Each structure stands twice: as C-alpha cells, then as structure tokens.
Short mmCIF file of C-alpha atoms and ligand atoms in Angstrom, two decimals:
data_model
loop_
_atom_site.label_atom_id
_atom_site.label_comp_id
_atom_site.label_asym_id
_atom_site.label_seq_id
_atom_site.Cartn_x
_atom_site.Cartn_y
_atom_site.Cartn_z
CA MET A 1 0.00 0.00 0.00
CA ILE A 2 1.25 3.45 -0.85
CA HIS A 3 1.13 5.88 2.02
CA ILE A 4 0.66 9.37 0.62
CA GLN A 5 1.39 12.27 2.97
CA ASN A 6 1.01 16.01 2.97
CA TYR A 7 4.08 18.07 2.08
CA ILE A 8 4.19 21.02 4.45
CA ASN A 9 7.20 23.20 5.25
CA GLY A 10 9.49 20.88 3.30
CA LYS A 11 8.47 17.80 5.33
CA PHE A 12 6.08 14.93 4.80
CA SER A 13 3.38 14.60 7.43
CA ASP A 14 0.17 12.73 8.22
CA PRO A 15 -3.09 14.68 8.48
CA ILE A 16 -3.75 16.10 11.95
CA GLN A 17 -7.08 14.31 12.41
CA ASN A 18 -5.65 11.08 11.05
CA GLU A 19 -8.43 10.80 8.48
CA TRP A 20 -7.62 8.90 5.31
CA LEU A 21 -9.11 8.30 1.89
CA ASP A 22 -8.65 5.26 -0.33
CA ASN A 23 -6.67 5.59 -3.52
CA SER A 24 -7.73 3.06 -6.10
CA CYS A 25 -6.27 1.96 -9.39
CA PRO A 26 -8.68 2.44 -12.34
CA ALA A 27 -7.03 -0.38 -14.28
CA ASP A 28 -8.36 -3.03 -11.87
CA GLY A 29 -10.47 -1.17 -9.31
CA VAL A 30 -8.17 -2.27 -6.47
CA VAL A 31 -7.34 0.09 -3.58
CA TYR A 32 -3.57 0.43 -3.51
CA GLY A 33 -2.95 3.41 -1.30
CA LYS A 34 -4.18 5.83 1.34
CA LEU A 35 -4.09 9.58 1.17
CA PRO A 36 -4.84 12.23 3.78
CA ASN A 37 -8.24 13.80 4.00
CA SER A 38 -6.82 17.02 5.38
CA CYS A 39 -8.87 19.39 7.49
CA ALA A 40 -8.83 23.18 7.83
CA LYS A 41 -6.07 22.93 10.46
CA ASP A 42 -3.78 21.14 7.97
CA VAL A 43 -4.51 23.90 5.46
CA GLN A 44 -3.75 26.48 8.14
CA ASN A 45 -0.38 24.81 8.83
CA ALA A 46 0.38 24.85 5.12
CA TYR A 47 -0.64 28.50 4.95
CA GLU A 48 1.61 29.41 7.90
CA ALA A 49 4.59 27.65 6.34
CA ALA A 50 3.96 29.50 3.09
CA HIS A 51 3.43 32.81 4.88
CA ASN A 52 6.72 32.41 6.77
CA ALA A 53 8.60 31.53 3.59
CA PHE A 54 7.21 34.45 1.61
CA PRO A 55 9.39 37.35 2.87
CA SER A 56 12.52 35.57 1.74
CA TRP A 57 11.22 33.86 -1.44
CA SER A 58 9.58 37.02 -2.76
CA VAL A 59 12.92 38.86 -2.77
CA THR A 60 15.07 35.93 -3.83
CA SER A 61 16.85 36.94 -7.02
CA ILE A 62 15.17 35.99 -10.25
CA ALA A 63 18.33 34.17 -11.26
CA LYS A 64 18.11 31.96 -8.18
CA ARG A 65 14.37 31.31 -8.46
CA SER A 66 14.87 30.44 -12.10
CA ALA A 67 17.77 28.08 -11.32
CA ILE A 68 15.68 26.19 -8.74
CA LEU A 69 12.74 25.80 -11.15
CA LEU A 70 15.07 24.57 -13.88
CA LYS A 71 16.52 22.06 -11.42
CA ILE A 72 13.02 20.79 -10.57
CA ALA A 73 12.37 20.41 -14.32
CA ALA A 74 15.59 18.44 -14.78
CA LEU A 75 14.80 16.15 -11.85
CA ILE A 76 11.29 15.41 -13.13
CA GLN A 77 12.80 14.54 -16.49
CA ALA A 78 15.46 12.39 -14.83
CA ASN A 79 12.70 10.50 -12.99
CA LEU A 80 10.52 10.20 -16.09
CA GLU A 81 9.88 6.46 -15.87
CA ARG A 82 9.00 6.53 -12.18
CA PHE A 83 6.62 9.47 -12.60
CA ALA A 84 5.07 8.04 -15.76
CA ALA A 85 4.38 4.68 -14.10
CA ALA A 86 2.82 6.42 -11.07
CA GLU A 87 0.63 8.64 -13.27
CA SER A 88 -0.66 5.72 -15.31
CA LYS A 89 -1.40 3.61 -12.28
CA ASP A 90 -3.25 6.44 -10.57
CA ASN A 91 -5.18 7.76 -13.54
CA GLY A 92 -5.62 4.79 -15.88
CA LYS A 93 -4.00 6.54 -18.85
CA PRO A 94 -1.76 4.56 -21.23
CA ILE A 95 1.86 4.51 -20.11
CA SER A 96 2.89 5.69 -23.58
CA LEU A 97 0.87 8.85 -23.00
CA SER A 98 2.19 9.67 -19.53
CA ARG A 99 5.72 9.01 -20.77
CA SER A 100 5.43 11.12 -23.91
CA ILE A 101 3.03 13.88 -22.83
CA ASP A 102 2.11 14.21 -19.15
CA ILE A 103 5.48 13.98 -17.45
CA PRO A 104 7.59 15.75 -20.09
CA ARG A 105 5.04 18.56 -20.03
CA ALA A 106 5.22 18.81 -16.22
CA ALA A 107 8.99 19.23 -16.61
CA SER A 108 8.57 21.79 -19.35
CA ASN A 109 6.09 23.78 -17.23
CA PHE A 110 8.90 24.34 -14.71
CA ARG A 111 11.46 24.88 -17.45
CA PHE A 112 9.26 27.33 -19.31
CA PHE A 113 8.34 29.50 -16.30
CA GLY A 114 11.89 29.27 -14.93
CA LYS A 115 12.95 30.98 -18.14
CA ALA A 116 9.87 33.17 -18.67
CA ILE A 117 10.39 34.96 -15.35
CA THR A 118 13.80 36.15 -16.53
CA GLN A 119 12.02 37.93 -19.42
CA PHE A 120 9.00 39.24 -17.53
CA TYR A 121 8.76 43.02 -17.55
CA SER A 122 6.64 45.93 -16.44
CA GLU A 123 5.86 49.18 -18.21
CA SER A 124 6.59 52.87 -17.85
CA HIS A 125 4.57 55.72 -19.35
CA GLU A 126 6.22 59.05 -19.86
CA ALA A 127 4.29 62.32 -20.42
CA ARG A 128 6.87 65.00 -21.08
CA ASN A 129 4.28 67.77 -21.42
CA GLN A 130 3.14 67.13 -17.83
CA LYS A 131 6.60 66.26 -16.61
CA THR A 132 5.39 62.96 -15.25
CA ILE A 133 6.63 59.47 -15.46
CA ASN A 134 4.47 56.52 -14.44
CA TYR A 135 5.99 53.16 -13.84
CA THR A 136 4.41 49.91 -12.89
CA LEU A 137 5.53 47.46 -10.25
CA ARG A 138 4.45 43.82 -10.37
CA HIS A 139 4.87 42.24 -6.98
CA PRO A 140 4.05 38.66 -6.02
CA LEU A 141 0.68 38.37 -4.31
CA GLY A 142 1.76 36.43 -1.21
CA VAL A 143 0.30 33.00 -0.50
CA VAL A 144 -1.79 31.62 -3.35
CA GLY A 145 -3.93 28.49 -3.74
CA CYS A 146 -3.67 26.08 -6.69
CA ILE A 147 -6.38 23.43 -7.06
CA SER A 148 -6.09 20.91 -9.87
CA PRO A 149 -8.11 18.02 -11.36
CA TRP A 150 -7.50 14.34 -12.10
CA ASN A 151 -7.37 14.18 -15.90
CA LEU A 152 -3.81 15.50 -16.35
CA PRO A 153 -2.67 15.33 -12.73
CA LEU A 154 0.96 16.48 -12.64
CA TYR A 155 0.71 18.36 -15.93
CA LEU A 156 -2.04 20.68 -14.67
CA LEU A 157 -0.78 20.97 -11.10
CA THR A 158 2.62 22.17 -12.32
CA TRP A 159 0.99 24.42 -14.94
CA LYS A 160 -0.23 26.46 -11.93
CA ILE A 161 2.53 25.96 -9.37
CA ALA A 162 5.43 26.80 -11.70
CA PRO A 163 4.27 30.32 -12.68
CA ALA A 164 3.11 31.06 -9.13
CA LEU A 165 6.54 30.20 -7.73
CA ALA A 166 8.41 31.87 -10.60
CA ALA A 167 6.60 35.14 -9.84
CA GLY A 168 7.73 34.95 -6.19
CA ASN A 169 4.57 33.63 -4.51
CA CYS A 170 4.38 30.85 -1.97
CA VAL A 171 1.82 28.15 -2.67
CA VAL A 172 -0.72 25.96 -0.93
CA ALA A 173 -1.68 23.36 -3.54
CA LYS A 174 -4.32 20.66 -3.58
CA PRO A 175 -4.21 17.99 -6.26
CA SER A 176 -7.29 15.94 -7.01
CA GLU A 177 -8.07 13.33 -4.36
CA VAL A 178 -8.62 10.90 -7.25
CA THR A 179 -5.00 11.16 -8.48
CA PRO A 180 -2.66 12.29 -5.68
CA TYR A 181 0.36 10.11 -6.42
CA THR A 182 2.62 12.21 -8.67
CA ALA A 183 1.98 15.35 -6.60
CA PHE A 184 3.26 13.39 -3.62
CA LEU A 185 6.42 12.45 -5.55
CA LEU A 186 6.92 16.09 -6.53
CA GLY A 187 7.61 17.06 -2.91
CA GLU A 188 10.77 14.92 -2.81
CA ILE A 189 11.97 16.47 -6.06
CA CYS A 190 11.43 20.00 -4.72
CA ASN A 191 13.54 19.24 -1.65
CA GLU A 192 16.27 17.75 -3.80
CA ALA A 193 16.24 20.81 -6.06
CA GLY A 194 16.78 23.08 -3.05
CA LEU A 195 13.37 24.76 -3.04
CA PRO A 196 13.34 26.47 0.39
CA LYS A 197 10.96 24.91 2.89
CA GLY A 198 7.45 26.33 2.96
CA VAL A 199 7.62 27.85 -0.52
CA LEU A 200 5.47 25.03 -1.86
CA ASN A 201 3.04 23.07 0.30
CA ILE A 202 0.86 20.25 -0.99
CA VAL A 203 -2.20 19.26 1.02
CA HIS A 204 -4.30 16.28 0.01
CA GLY A 205 -7.99 15.73 0.59
CA LEU A 206 -11.53 16.11 -0.65
CA GLY A 207 -12.65 19.18 -2.50
CA ALA A 208 -15.49 19.91 -0.11
CA THR A 209 -13.17 19.91 2.94
CA THR A 210 -9.53 20.56 2.01
CA GLY A 211 -10.30 22.46 -1.19
CA GLN A 212 -12.99 24.53 0.46
CA ALA A 213 -10.63 25.39 3.35
CA ILE A 214 -8.11 26.78 0.85
CA VAL A 215 -10.72 28.81 -1.02
CA GLU A 216 -12.21 30.30 2.14
CA HIS A 217 -8.90 30.99 3.86
CA PRO A 218 -8.96 34.73 4.53
CA HIS A 219 -5.28 35.31 3.72
CA ILE A 220 -4.82 33.18 0.64
CA LYS A 221 -4.81 35.89 -1.98
CA ALA A 222 -5.66 34.10 -5.21
CA ILE A 223 -7.10 30.82 -6.38
CA SER A 224 -6.08 29.18 -9.61
CA PHE A 225 -8.50 26.35 -10.30
CA THR A 226 -9.00 23.81 -13.06
CA GLY A 227 -11.94 21.45 -12.80
CA GLY A 228 -15.66 21.11 -13.38
CA THR A 229 -17.92 24.07 -14.13
CA GLU A 230 -20.18 23.38 -11.13
CA THR A 231 -17.17 23.38 -8.78
CA GLY A 232 -15.97 26.57 -10.45
CA LYS A 233 -19.30 28.24 -9.61
CA LEU A 234 -18.98 27.22 -5.96
CA ILE A 235 -15.43 28.52 -5.77
CA ALA A 236 -16.41 31.82 -7.38
CA LYS A 237 -19.23 32.24 -4.85
CA THR A 238 -16.93 31.61 -1.90
CA ALA A 239 -14.04 33.70 -3.18
CA ALA A 240 -15.99 36.74 -4.41
CA PRO A 241 -16.81 38.32 -1.01
CA LEU A 242 -13.18 37.80 0.01
CA PHE A 243 -12.08 39.69 -3.15
CA LYS A 244 -9.62 37.02 -4.18
CA LYS A 245 -8.08 37.00 -7.59
CA LEU A 246 -9.57 34.05 -9.47
CA SER A 247 -8.49 32.07 -12.47
CA LEU A 248 -11.01 29.39 -13.45
CA GLU A 249 -10.36 26.89 -16.20
CA LEU A 250 -13.54 24.84 -16.48
CA GLY A 251 -15.25 22.42 -18.82
CA GLY A 252 -15.61 22.37 -22.56
CA LYS A 253 -17.87 21.00 -25.30
CA ASN A 254 -15.67 21.82 -28.19
CA PRO A 255 -16.71 21.74 -31.85
CA ASN A 256 -14.53 20.01 -34.42
CA ILE A 257 -15.68 21.46 -37.76
CA ILE A 258 -14.66 19.56 -40.88
CA PHE A 259 -15.02 21.06 -44.35
CA ALA A 260 -14.77 19.09 -47.58
CA ASP A 261 -11.82 21.24 -48.70
CA CYS A 262 -9.54 20.10 -45.85
CA ASP A 263 -6.44 17.94 -45.98
CA TYR A 264 -8.47 14.76 -45.38
CA ASP A 265 -5.83 12.33 -44.12
CA LYS A 266 -4.29 14.78 -41.69
CA MET A 267 -7.77 15.69 -40.46
CA LEU A 268 -8.72 12.05 -39.94
CA THR A 269 -5.59 11.19 -37.97
CA THR A 270 -5.86 14.29 -35.80
CA THR A 271 -9.57 13.79 -35.25
CA ILE A 272 -8.86 10.36 -33.76
CA ARG A 273 -6.54 12.07 -31.27
CA SER A 274 -8.80 15.03 -30.55
CA SER A 275 -11.70 12.66 -29.89
CA PHE A 276 -10.12 9.94 -27.77
CA SER A 277 -6.77 11.01 -26.30
CA ASN A 278 -6.63 10.31 -22.59
CA GLN A 279 -9.96 8.44 -22.92
CA GLY A 280 -11.54 11.75 -24.00
CA GLN A 281 -10.84 13.19 -20.58
CA ILE A 282 -9.24 16.43 -21.75
CA CYS A 283 -11.14 19.69 -21.56
CA LEU A 284 -9.88 20.48 -25.09
CA CYS A 285 -11.15 17.31 -26.78
CA GLY A 286 -13.31 17.97 -29.81
CA SER A 287 -16.39 16.14 -28.64
CA ARG A 288 -18.88 17.58 -31.18
CA ILE A 289 -17.84 16.65 -34.71
CA PHE A 290 -19.60 18.55 -37.49
CA VAL A 291 -18.88 17.34 -41.03
CA GLU A 292 -19.81 19.03 -44.31
CA ALA A 293 -22.65 17.05 -45.88
CA SER A 294 -20.79 16.27 -49.12
CA ILE A 295 -18.16 14.19 -47.28
CA TYR A 296 -20.26 13.04 -44.33
CA LYS A 297 -20.83 9.47 -45.51
CA GLN A 298 -17.20 8.96 -46.45
CA PHE A 299 -15.99 10.45 -43.17
CA LYS A 300 -18.34 8.31 -41.11
CA LYS A 301 -17.07 5.16 -42.79
CA ASP A 302 -13.37 6.06 -42.51
CA PHE A 303 -13.68 7.35 -38.95
CA VAL A 304 -15.42 4.21 -37.71
CA GLU A 305 -12.81 2.08 -39.47
CA ARG A 306 -9.94 3.92 -37.76
CA VAL A 307 -11.64 3.94 -34.35
CA ARG A 308 -12.21 0.20 -34.60
CA GLN A 309 -8.43 -0.25 -34.71
CA LEU A 310 -7.79 1.59 -31.43
CA VAL A 311 -6.44 -0.77 -28.78
CA VAL A 312 -8.28 -0.64 -25.47
CA GLY A 313 -6.22 -2.22 -22.73
CA PRO A 314 -4.42 -1.98 -19.42
CA PRO A 315 -2.57 1.31 -18.93
CA ASN A 316 0.78 -0.36 -18.25
CA GLU A 317 0.90 -2.14 -21.61
CA GLU A 318 2.92 -0.41 -24.30
CA SER A 319 0.41 -1.26 -27.04
CA THR A 320 -2.55 0.30 -25.21
CA GLN A 321 -4.04 3.37 -26.88
CA ILE A 322 -7.18 3.73 -24.75
CA GLY A 323 -6.74 2.98 -21.06
CA ALA A 324 -9.23 2.98 -18.21
CA LEU A 325 -11.52 5.84 -17.19
CA VAL A 326 -10.34 7.50 -14.02
CA SER A 327 -12.81 6.12 -11.47
CA LYS A 328 -15.97 4.13 -10.93
CA THR A 329 -17.97 7.31 -10.33
CA HIS A 330 -16.73 8.86 -13.54
CA PHE A 331 -17.28 5.66 -15.53
CA GLU A 332 -20.87 5.59 -14.32
CA LYS A 333 -21.36 9.24 -15.25
CA VAL A 334 -20.15 8.63 -18.81
CA MET A 335 -22.22 5.41 -19.12
CA SER A 336 -25.34 7.27 -17.99
CA TYR A 337 -25.19 9.35 -21.18
CA ILE A 338 -24.71 6.29 -23.36
CA GLU A 339 -27.68 4.59 -21.72
CA GLU A 340 -29.89 7.51 -22.72
CA VAL A 341 -28.92 7.52 -26.39
CA ASP A 342 -32.09 5.80 -27.64
CA ASN A 343 -34.31 8.41 -26.01
CA LEU A 344 -32.38 11.31 -27.49
CA GLN A 345 -32.94 11.00 -31.25
CA SER A 346 -29.45 9.63 -31.60
CA ARG A 347 -27.76 6.38 -32.60
CA ILE A 348 -24.59 4.67 -31.47
CA ILE A 349 -22.63 3.92 -34.59
CA PHE A 350 -19.62 2.50 -32.82
CA GLY A 351 -18.76 1.37 -29.28
CA GLY A 352 -20.87 2.31 -26.30
CA LYS A 353 -19.93 -0.77 -24.29
CA ARG A 354 -17.78 -1.72 -21.36
CA VAL A 355 -14.71 -3.58 -22.63
CA PRO A 356 -13.72 -6.73 -20.75
CA VAL A 357 -9.94 -6.74 -20.37
CA GLU A 358 -8.46 -10.07 -19.38
CA GLY A 359 -6.89 -10.00 -15.94
CA TYR A 360 -8.43 -6.55 -15.28
CA GLU A 361 -12.10 -7.46 -15.11
CA ASN A 362 -12.92 -4.77 -12.52
CA GLY A 363 -11.23 -1.93 -14.40
CA TYR A 364 -13.16 0.96 -15.96
CA TYR A 365 -12.70 0.28 -19.68
CA LEU A 366 -15.09 1.79 -22.17
CA SER A 367 -14.77 1.37 -25.90
CA PRO A 368 -14.36 4.58 -27.91
CA THR A 369 -17.88 5.61 -28.76
CA ILE A 370 -19.32 7.45 -31.76
CA ILE A 371 -22.91 8.67 -31.64
CA GLU A 372 -24.82 10.18 -34.51
CA VAL A 373 -27.14 12.96 -33.34
CA ASP A 374 -29.94 14.77 -35.14
CA SER A 375 -29.85 18.01 -33.24
CA ASN A 376 -27.20 20.16 -31.63
CA GLN A 377 -29.75 20.91 -28.93
CA CYS A 378 -29.59 17.29 -27.82
CA LYS A 379 -28.16 16.77 -24.33
CA LEU A 380 -25.33 14.71 -25.84
CA ASN A 381 -24.21 17.87 -27.66
CA GLN A 382 -24.81 20.25 -24.79
CA ASP A 383 -23.36 18.52 -21.70
CA GLU A 384 -19.69 17.89 -21.08
CA ILE A 385 -19.51 14.07 -21.01
CA PHE A 386 -15.71 14.00 -20.56
CA GLY A 387 -15.15 10.47 -21.76
CA PRO A 388 -14.30 8.60 -24.98
CA VAL A 389 -17.56 9.69 -26.55
CA VAL A 390 -18.03 11.94 -29.60
CA THR A 391 -21.08 12.94 -31.55
CA LEU A 392 -21.36 13.30 -35.33
CA MET A 393 -23.61 15.62 -37.32
CA PRO A 394 -23.61 16.74 -40.95
CA PHE A 395 -23.96 20.42 -41.94
CA ASP A 396 -24.89 22.21 -45.14
CA SER A 397 -23.51 25.71 -44.85
CA ASP A 398 -20.91 27.84 -43.10
CA ASP A 399 -23.59 29.86 -41.34
CA ALA A 400 -25.40 26.78 -40.09
CA VAL A 401 -22.31 25.16 -38.62
CA LEU A 402 -21.08 28.37 -37.05
CA ALA A 403 -24.44 28.83 -35.34
CA MET A 404 -24.36 25.25 -34.00
CA ALA A 405 -20.74 25.53 -32.87
CA ASN A 406 -21.59 28.61 -30.81
CA ASP A 407 -24.94 27.33 -29.57
CA VAL A 408 -23.65 25.80 -26.34
CA ASN A 409 -22.87 27.12 -22.85
CA TYR A 410 -19.18 26.33 -23.11
CA GLY A 411 -16.47 28.15 -25.04
CA LEU A 412 -13.05 26.67 -24.44
CA SER A 413 -11.65 25.61 -27.80
CA ALA A 414 -12.69 24.92 -31.38
CA THR A 415 -11.04 23.25 -34.35
CA VAL A 416 -11.70 24.05 -38.00
CA TRP A 417 -10.46 21.94 -40.90
CA THR A 418 -10.36 23.88 -44.16
CA ASN A 419 -7.91 25.07 -46.76
CA ASN A 420 -9.96 28.16 -47.50
CA LEU A 421 -8.13 31.13 -45.99
CA LYS A 422 -11.10 33.47 -45.90
CA ARG A 423 -13.25 30.86 -44.19
CA SER A 424 -10.59 30.07 -41.61
CA LEU A 425 -10.18 33.76 -40.76
CA LEU A 426 -13.93 34.34 -40.51
CA PHE A 427 -14.41 31.29 -38.29
CA SER A 428 -11.45 32.28 -36.10
CA GLU A 429 -13.07 35.66 -35.61
CA GLN A 430 -16.60 34.43 -34.97
CA LEU A 431 -16.23 31.24 -32.95
CA GLU A 432 -17.02 31.81 -29.29
CA ALA A 433 -13.95 30.16 -27.80
CA GLY A 434 -10.75 31.11 -26.01
CA ILE A 435 -8.64 28.93 -28.32
CA VAL A 436 -9.18 28.22 -32.02
CA TRP A 437 -7.15 25.65 -33.93
CA ILE A 438 -7.09 25.76 -37.71
CA ASN A 439 -6.00 22.49 -39.34
CA THR A 440 -4.55 21.17 -36.09
CA TRP A 441 -5.46 20.25 -32.53
CA MET A 442 -3.71 20.76 -29.23
CA GLN A 443 -0.51 22.12 -30.66
CA ARG A 444 0.56 23.97 -27.58
CA ASP A 445 2.97 26.87 -27.29
CA LEU A 446 3.32 27.76 -23.62
CA ARG A 447 3.72 31.47 -24.43
CA THR A 448 0.13 31.73 -25.64
CA PRO A 449 -2.94 32.69 -23.57
CA PHE A 450 -4.94 29.66 -22.47
CA GLY A 451 -8.51 29.68 -21.19
CA GLY A 452 -12.15 29.88 -22.13
CA VAL A 453 -15.22 32.06 -22.44
CA LYS A 454 -18.80 31.55 -21.22
CA SER A 455 -19.07 28.58 -18.81
CA SER A 456 -15.55 27.44 -19.70
CA GLY A 457 -14.00 29.86 -17.29
CA VAL A 458 -12.59 33.20 -16.37
CA GLY A 459 -9.07 34.46 -16.97
CA ARG A 460 -6.14 33.18 -18.96
CA GLU A 461 -3.24 30.98 -18.03
CA GLY A 462 0.04 30.62 -19.92
CA GLY A 463 2.92 32.92 -20.83
CA PHE A 464 3.00 36.41 -19.38
CA GLU A 465 -0.79 36.30 -18.84
CA VAL A 466 -0.40 33.96 -15.89
CA LEU A 467 2.60 35.85 -14.53
CA ARG A 468 0.37 38.92 -14.53
CA PHE A 469 -2.34 36.91 -12.74
CA PHE A 470 0.10 35.86 -10.04
CA THR A 471 1.34 39.43 -9.45
CA GLU A 472 -0.29 42.57 -8.07
CA THR A 473 0.15 45.66 -10.17
CA LYS A 474 0.98 48.99 -8.62
CA ASN A 475 1.36 52.19 -10.59
CA ILE A 476 3.67 54.95 -9.41
CA CYS A 477 3.40 58.45 -10.80
CA ILE A 478 6.31 60.87 -10.32
CA ASN A 479 6.07 64.53 -11.19
CA TYR A 480 9.48 65.98 -11.90
CA GLU A 481 8.50 69.52 -12.81
O1 TXE L 501 -14.11 17.66 -10.73
P1 TXE L 501 -13.98 18.72 -9.59
P2 TXE L 501 -14.94 16.30 -10.71
C1 TXE L 501 -15.32 18.17 -15.52
C2 TXE L 501 -15.80 16.87 -16.12
C3 TXE L 501 -16.12 16.04 -14.94
C4 TXE L 501 -16.70 17.08 -14.02
C5 TXE L 501 -16.67 16.74 -12.57
O2 TXE L 501 -16.96 17.09 -16.87
O3 TXE L 501 -17.03 15.03 -15.21
O4 TXE L 501 -15.90 18.22 -14.24
O5 TXE L 501 -15.40 16.26 -12.22
C6 TXE L 501 -11.52 20.17 -6.12
N1 TXE L 501 -13.67 23.81 -3.22
N2 TXE L 501 -13.89 18.29 -15.41
O6 TXE L 501 -16.14 16.41 -9.87
O7 TXE L 501 -14.78 18.35 -8.40
C7 TXE L 501 -11.35 18.69 -6.25
O8 TXE L 501 -10.97 18.11 -5.02
C8 TXE L 501 -12.41 23.70 -3.66
C9 TXE L 501 -13.25 19.17 -16.35
O9 TXE L 501 -14.00 15.22 -10.42
O10 TXE L 501 -14.22 20.04 -10.20
C10 TXE L 501 -10.26 18.62 -7.32
O11 TXE L 501 -8.99 18.87 -6.75
N3 TXE L 501 -11.98 22.69 -4.42
C11 TXE L 501 -11.88 19.51 -15.95
C12 TXE L 501 -10.64 19.77 -8.24
O12 TXE L 501 -11.49 20.61 -7.46
C13 TXE L 501 -12.87 21.75 -4.77
C14 TXE L 501 -11.07 18.45 -15.34
C15 TXE L 501 -11.39 19.38 -9.50
O13 TXE L 501 -12.45 18.53 -9.18
C16 TXE L 501 -14.21 21.82 -4.34
C17 TXE L 501 -11.83 17.65 -14.41
C18 TXE L 501 -14.59 22.93 -3.53
N4 TXE L 501 -15.85 23.07 -3.08
C19 TXE L 501 -13.20 17.58 -14.50
N5 TXE L 501 -14.88 20.75 -4.83
C20 TXE L 501 -11.11 20.37 -16.89
N6 TXE L 501 -11.48 21.63 -17.00
O14 TXE L 501 -10.15 19.94 -17.49
C21 TXE L 501 -13.99 20.02 -5.54
N7 TXE L 501 -12.77 20.62 -5.50
#
C-alpha cells in the first residue's frame, strides 16, 4: 500500500485528524494506497509555512528562483519512468501517454516558467508635457492556492505551481483526491532541487473539505483552479466576497468542424486524437464533430474504421491506446449518457460498451464511442460528457455550422479543418472560444494565452498572462517639474 502524505514546510506529514481516503487503481479497481483527508487545520499549517517563507522567497533573485525551477524540471525529467508509471497507475492513462506527454510537459512547465520569469517586464509611461513618469511594479501576491483536477494530474498541477513560484509567490496546492500520487512524488523532487521549505506546500484531501478550506482561507490571496464548471461556480461564490483574484479553467464542449476542402488524411488522424486522447478526458477534446454534408458518408465510414483499430487495454501495456476511465464514479457518469442515447434521437454507430480486459475485469474500460445525433440541442451535444464519446452531425452551410458551434454554454476551444483562408479567418473571428485551432489540434505553445469564455471559465493561463495573474500591479506616478 502506498502511504501518501502532505508536504508542508518541506516535510512529509500525516493529516492532523488522522483521516484517510482510499486511492484506487482504475485499471483493476483495487485500492492500492491511502491519502490524507486534510482538514482546515492542515490547510492552516500549510498557509503558515507559506506565509513564513514568503518574505525571503519574494525577494530571492530571479536568477536563483529560475535556477531552482530549472533544477526541478531536470529532476522530473530524470525520474521520467517513475513518474510516468505512477501517473498511469493512478489515472488509468496509457503509459505511452504519460511518458510522452504528461510527465515531459510537467517538466517543461517548470522549465518554461523558470525561463519566462527572466524575461517578464513591467511598463513605464512618460508624459513629457506634464513632466510625469508613471511606472508599474508587479509584486508577487503572497500565499496563493492552486487546485487541480485528475485528468492531467501532474501536468495541470505544475501548470499552476510553476508560474506562481516563478513570480515569487508561496503556494498551498491541492491535487485531485482521485490522483494524488505524482503530486506526492513532486515534494521529494522539490527538496532535492533546493526549493526552500514552505515555498510550496501540498495538502491532500476532498474538494469539499480541504479544497474549500483553501478557497475560504482569509489570507490566501488568489485561487487558480481547473476542474468542473459546477465546482468553479462554488469557488467563485466563496471567493468573491473575500475579493480574491480568481483564475477558473472549467469544462468544454468543443466543436470540431470539418469542411470538404480540408487535408483529409491529416484531419482524420488528428480527429482520432482530438476525440479519444486520454480516454476523452481532456477539456480540449473535440467532442462535437460537425462534417460538411458532401463528405459526411465517407468520413463516417473512414472514422469508424480507424476507431475500430484503437487498442483498449491496461494502462501499463505499451500497445494500449485507450486505457481505463479514471474512477468508478466517472465511468458511471459517462455510461449514464450512453444509456440515454435511444431516447435522445441519436444512434450509437460504434462502441458504447464496457470492454472486458483479461486480468483486469474490474477496471473501468469503455470502448471509444461514436454517436450520430440529429440536433445540436440534444443533451449529448450540450453537456460535457468528458469520456471517450463523440457525436457526429452533418452540416450544409458555413452559417449553419457556425451557429451550432456557438450554440452551447461552453467556449473553451474549437477546431476548424479547411484550406480556404477566408473561411478560416472568418471562423477564427466568430467562434465563441478562447482557443481556435485551424488544421490542427492541441498544438501547444506555452507562451500563448490559455482559457475559455462563457461557462468554460474566467481568466487566462500561460505565458505572461499567468505571470500577470500571479502578481499585483501597482502604478507609481512621479512629477518631476
Ligand atoms: O471535478 P472537480 P470532478 C469536468 C468533467 C467532470 C466534471 C466533474 O466534466 O465530469 O468536471 O469532475 C476540487 N472547493 N472536469 O467532480 O470536483 C477537487 O478536489 C475547492 C473538467 O471530479 O471540479 C479537485 O482537486 N476545491 C476539468 C478539483 O477541485 C474543490 C477536469 C477538480 O475537481 C471543491 C476535471 C470545492 N468546493 C473535471 N470541490 C477540466 N477543465 O479539465 C472540488 N474541489
């Protein structure tokens, strides 16, 4: 059994009330570890450690902060296999994915922000007629809270922690209680890299207790959260009267719009990825596929053929392309949509069934699922299912597909496949989304702003945007007349 502990003030400790949660493995449903269910007092201890570390960390030279973050990045990379195995076991994702995407990206989050902070700048505004010069200071906020989900556990946790630390803040972080393992391993790495004690504190536990205690802590200045839209609403409600800075990266129901004039083979290969990577448990997955009527039949045939070849299997096998869903609860949520298909003017054209995997009979394996829907208003096209489930619909005109793409509460990302320049520019302008991909999907450049509109969230992560989020701006005006 793995015994996960909190990481507070540079040390590993059990929760004060000695309350524990089970950590189970989605591949076989077996409990293989315990993690703390931390209470408000644990969060307070983490806060105090962070608060005590802040005066020194906030004035530590940028060169030194950067060097420590780069060291953390190098150590994650050096421990790639260990981290990748832990991530797959905890989350159910194929080992090939955690090895090639999740863990390298966690390292590059530290590497990127370790470097970005050396280039971060503020502005000055001169008005010679008034004899004034204004200049802007950007100071770290103090102690900030980072709360992350289970779909990309270390990847998303470090996406928040790295910029917060780079900007000179101290952090109280809470990873998802469903996938705590790699966050636990990160503590050791931080000590080895020489991160001063208390600068980063990781407290484990349920959202409603540990998470809530972070959000309602009166002196934690900002909350950076990625997770479900309903949780985001709760956090916003709690944080608003405390006037905390908030960054919310929430759900998505992203359109994948395919025109007949696209590069068909590239589109098909990428659409397999954008539909089913990480078992469809990525907020950026293109879960609503709209295909121009003239190629709809051909696409449907080719897509089904390619999806049929995807290998569903245990996460630790190299050949696995689709692993297990993250938990029993989540598996049941995704299945509940599939069970309703017949009542929703829709048809399953591939998948929709639990996959029996030999030796892993109690794991949460679902075959990649394609559902044909008749209306974009259908629940299957409006709710975030967050599993290996996509819907298909034909369209006849640019206007019609644009209207359907935007007719949803979410607005995180959108993909358009076309070789028509005018069309790609018009769609880029008119799609209601924080991120638009033309002829690609999930090609990430960490300098770019990342986040959504409508129910997909508030604020932007990435690049200098997040360094601005994690700093307080002060303007100084000097009159030199
Ligand atoms: O996430 P939660 P859940 C979507 C997806 C999924 C749904 C629900 O549709 O089915 O959300 O997933 C912490 N105060 N996404 O319920 O609860 C929680 O402990 C403070 C999209 O598992 O939002 C965890 O650390 N924190 C998403 C984190 O919030 C609270 C990724 C996220 O968990 C809290 C995951 C509270 N009151 C799910 N309640 C994306 N945008 O990528 C919970 N938490």
